[in-house]
């Protein structure tokens, strides 16, 4: 059986690195894995999505509407933007965090209220204040690995040594921080 996950966020939040850690772990576990990246206007804080599919045999990296088993949203408005890709029984790990887009920052639009609540009404949601957790660890840039830790709890792939995969994937100078971020995200998801 093929499983699909959609990672969505804003450029610069680390969605691509997170997907690479996920892909590396799944491949080490013997799965056939396909990944597709859609960068959008990532250099300017635009929407970014990465699609990962894994199973015994995967023919395409692309996830259709209503076909994703899981979603990780690095920003809550992006969760709503991509909600149509989740299956009705899909599970979402959502960062309870807002980033104003260029049009919102310019005052042309207002940030929409109730993003997290709308997702909770439609799907099983694991909400996390990943930015706060990352700040408590001393670096907001590890927010992506906090979310990844939560995701590993949701996926339930205990046979994969995720800390070892992180050791093999992230730059050495950020390794200890990312291992702490992983554990913090895992613990936060277990507490939901």
Short mmCIF file of C-alpha atoms in Angstrom, two decimals:
data_model
loop_
_atom_site.label_atom_id
_atom_site.label_comp_id
_atom_site.label_asym_id
_atom_site.label_seq_id
_atom_site.Cartn_x
_atom_site.Cartn_y
_atom_site.Cartn_z
CA UNK A 1 0.00 0.00 0.00
CA UNK A 2 1.34 3.44 -0.96
CA UNK A 3 1.17 6.26 1.59
CA UNK A 4 1.40 9.96 0.78
CA UNK A 5 2.42 13.02 2.74
CA UNK A 6 2.30 16.67 1.80
CA UNK A 7 4.66 19.13 3.51
CA UNK A 8 3.58 22.75 3.07
CA UNK A 9 4.91 26.05 4.28
CA UNK A 10 6.52 29.31 3.36
CA UNK A 11 9.93 29.61 1.72
CA UNK A 12 12.75 29.48 4.24
CA UNK A 13 10.95 27.38 6.86
CA UNK A 14 12.87 24.20 6.11
CA UNK A 15 10.19 22.09 4.43
CA UNK A 16 12.66 20.71 1.87
CA UNK A 17 15.22 19.64 4.51
CA UNK A 18 12.42 18.01 6.50
CA UNK A 19 11.30 16.09 3.42
CA UNK A 20 14.88 14.93 2.82
CA UNK A 21 15.15 13.57 6.37
CA UNK A 22 11.83 11.76 5.86
CA UNK A 23 12.86 10.35 2.48
CA UNK A 24 16.26 9.18 3.79
CA UNK A 25 14.61 7.34 6.69
CA UNK A 26 11.99 5.71 4.49
CA UNK A 27 14.62 4.56 1.98
CA UNK A 28 16.80 3.11 4.77
CA UNK A 29 13.73 1.14 5.91
CA UNK A 30 13.49 -0.41 2.43
CA UNK A 31 10.56 1.53 0.99
CA UNK A 32 10.35 2.70 -2.59
CA UNK A 33 10.13 6.49 -2.21
CA UNK A 34 9.32 9.29 -4.63
CA UNK A 35 9.55 13.00 -3.82
CA UNK A 36 8.41 16.06 -5.72
CA UNK A 37 9.23 19.65 -4.79
CA UNK A 38 7.21 22.72 -5.73
CA UNK A 39 9.12 25.79 -4.70
CA UNK A 40 6.79 28.56 -5.80
CA UNK A 41 8.17 31.95 -4.79
CA UNK A 42 10.21 30.45 -1.96
CA UNK A 43 12.94 33.08 -2.14
CA UNK A 44 10.32 35.75 -1.43
CA UNK A 45 8.45 33.98 1.34
CA UNK A 46 5.98 32.35 -1.04
CA UNK A 47 4.16 29.08 -0.70
CA UNK A 48 6.26 25.90 -0.84
CA UNK A 49 5.06 22.31 -1.00
CA UNK A 50 6.84 18.98 -1.09
CA UNK A 51 5.11 15.71 -1.85
CA UNK A 52 6.47 12.37 -0.63
CA UNK A 53 5.00 8.97 -1.47
CA UNK A 54 6.29 5.63 -0.19
CA UNK A 55 5.39 1.97 -0.30
CA UNK A 56 6.47 -1.32 -1.85
CA UNK A 57 6.35 0.20 -5.35
CA UNK A 58 5.62 3.86 -6.10
CA UNK A 59 5.11 4.99 -9.69
CA UNK A 60 4.67 8.74 -9.24
CA UNK A 61 5.65 11.36 -6.66
CA UNK A 62 2.52 13.40 -7.29
CA UNK A 63 -0.41 13.48 -4.88
CA UNK A 64 -3.83 14.26 -6.32
CA UNK A 65 -6.70 16.15 -4.70
CA UNK A 66 -8.07 14.25 -1.72
CA UNK A 67 -5.28 11.65 -1.83
CA UNK A 68 -2.76 12.63 0.89
CA UNK A 69 -2.76 10.47 4.02
CA UNK A 70 -0.80 13.07 5.98
CA UNK A 71 0.07 16.75 5.94
CA UNK A 72 2.68 18.73 7.80
CA UNK A 73 1.91 22.45 7.69
CA UNK A 74 4.73 24.73 8.78
CA UNK A 75 2.29 27.66 8.82
CA UNK A 76 -1.45 27.44 9.55
CA UNK A 77 -2.76 29.39 6.54
CA UNK A 78 -0.79 27.03 4.28
CA UNK A 79 -2.65 24.11 5.90
CA UNK A 80 -5.94 25.59 4.73
CA UNK A 81 -4.53 26.42 1.29
CA UNK A 82 -3.62 22.75 0.72
CA UNK A 83 -6.48 21.12 2.70
CA UNK A 84 -8.12 19.83 -0.48
CA UNK A 85 -5.20 17.42 -0.94
CA UNK A 86 -5.91 15.57 2.33
CA UNK A 87 -8.11 12.47 2.42
CA UNK A 88 -11.26 12.89 4.53
CA UNK A 89 -9.61 10.65 7.18
CA UNK A 90 -6.24 12.35 6.70
CA UNK A 91 -4.07 13.48 9.60
CA UNK A 92 -2.44 16.90 9.78
CA UNK A 93 0.44 18.11 11.96
CA UNK A 94 -0.02 21.88 11.99
CA UNK A 95 2.27 24.55 13.35
CA UNK A 96 0.07 27.04 15.19
CA UNK A 97 2.05 29.87 13.66
CA UNK A 98 1.24 32.71 11.27
CA UNK A 99 3.44 34.37 8.67
CA UNK A 100 2.00 37.39 6.91
CA UNK A 101 2.25 37.07 3.14
CA UNK A 102 3.45 40.05 1.11
CA UNK A 103 -0.13 41.16 0.38
CA UNK A 104 -1.10 40.91 4.06
CA UNK A 105 2.08 42.72 5.14
CA UNK A 106 1.28 45.46 2.61
CA UNK A 107 -2.19 45.87 4.11
CA UNK A 108 -4.06 44.66 1.02
CA UNK A 109 -5.57 41.67 2.85
CA UNK A 110 -6.06 40.55 6.44
CA UNK A 111 -4.70 37.28 7.80
CA UNK A 112 -7.66 34.90 7.89
CA UNK A 113 -9.03 33.99 11.31
CA UNK A 114 -9.85 30.43 12.31
CA UNK A 115 -7.37 28.53 10.11
CA UNK A 116 -6.51 25.97 12.77
CA UNK A 117 -10.14 25.57 13.85
CA UNK A 118 -11.27 24.99 10.25
CA UNK A 119 -8.72 22.21 9.88
CA UNK A 120 -9.73 20.67 13.22
CA UNK A 121 -13.37 20.63 12.08
CA UNK A 122 -12.46 18.63 8.96
CA UNK A 123 -9.49 16.43 9.88
CA UNK A 124 -7.62 14.80 12.72
CA UNK A 125 -5.13 17.50 13.70
CA UNK A 126 -2.04 17.54 15.89
CA UNK A 127 -1.57 21.26 16.59
CA UNK A 128 1.85 22.34 17.83
CA UNK A 129 3.37 25.64 18.80
CA UNK A 130 6.57 24.54 17.09
CA UNK A 131 7.95 28.07 16.91
CA UNK A 132 7.68 28.43 20.70
CA UNK A 133 9.28 25.01 21.21
CA UNK A 134 12.13 25.95 18.85
CA UNK A 135 12.65 29.26 20.64
CA UNK A 136 12.82 27.43 23.98
CA UNK A 137 15.67 25.39 22.47
CA UNK A 138 17.45 28.60 21.55
CA UNK A 139 16.99 28.73 17.77
CA UNK A 140 13.77 29.35 15.82
CA UNK A 141 15.27 27.71 12.72
CA UNK A 142 14.83 24.23 14.21
CA UNK A 143 11.05 24.59 14.06
CA UNK A 144 10.99 22.26 11.04
CA UNK A 145 12.59 19.39 12.96
CA UNK A 146 10.21 19.98 15.89
CA UNK A 147 7.39 19.40 13.40
CA UNK A 148 9.23 16.39 11.99
CA UNK A 149 9.43 14.86 15.48
CA UNK A 150 5.66 15.25 15.80
CA UNK A 151 5.19 13.70 12.37
CA UNK A 152 7.18 10.59 13.29
CA UNK A 153 4.78 10.01 16.19
CA UNK A 154 1.81 10.30 13.83
CA UNK A 155 3.36 7.97 11.23
CA UNK A 156 4.16 5.30 13.79
CA UNK A 157 7.18 3.95 11.88
CA UNK A 158 9.03 2.91 15.04
CA UNK A 159 11.34 0.57 13.13
CA UNK A 160 13.16 3.59 11.70
CA UNK A 161 15.94 5.08 13.82
CA UNK A 162 14.98 8.71 13.15
CA UNK A 163 17.72 10.25 15.34
CA UNK A 164 20.31 8.32 13.29
CA UNK A 165 18.69 9.54 10.05
CA UNK A 166 18.91 13.11 11.36
CA UNK A 167 22.61 12.55 12.18
CA UNK A 168 23.20 11.46 8.58
CA UNK A 169 21.17 14.25 6.97
CA UNK A 170 21.58 17.58 8.78
CA UNK A 171 24.80 19.62 8.82
CA UNK A 172 27.06 18.65 11.78
CA UNK A 173 27.08 22.13 13.29
CA UNK A 174 23.28 21.95 13.77
CA UNK A 175 23.14 18.28 14.79
CA UNK A 176 22.71 18.60 18.58
CA UNK A 177 20.07 21.33 18.19
CA UNK A 178 18.13 19.24 15.68
CA UNK A 179 18.26 16.11 17.83
CA UNK A 180 16.80 18.13 20.74
CA UNK A 181 14.19 19.60 18.37
CA UNK A 182 13.22 16.12 17.18
CA UNK A 183 12.75 14.85 20.75
CA UNK A 184 10.76 17.97 21.73
CA UNK A 185 8.42 17.58 18.75
CA UNK A 186 7.95 13.88 19.42
CA UNK A 187 7.10 14.57 23.06
CA UNK A 188 4.69 17.40 22.11
CA UNK A 189 2.77 15.14 19.70
CA UNK A 190 2.61 12.34 22.27
CA UNK A 191 1.01 14.82 24.68
CA UNK A 192 -1.78 15.85 22.23
#
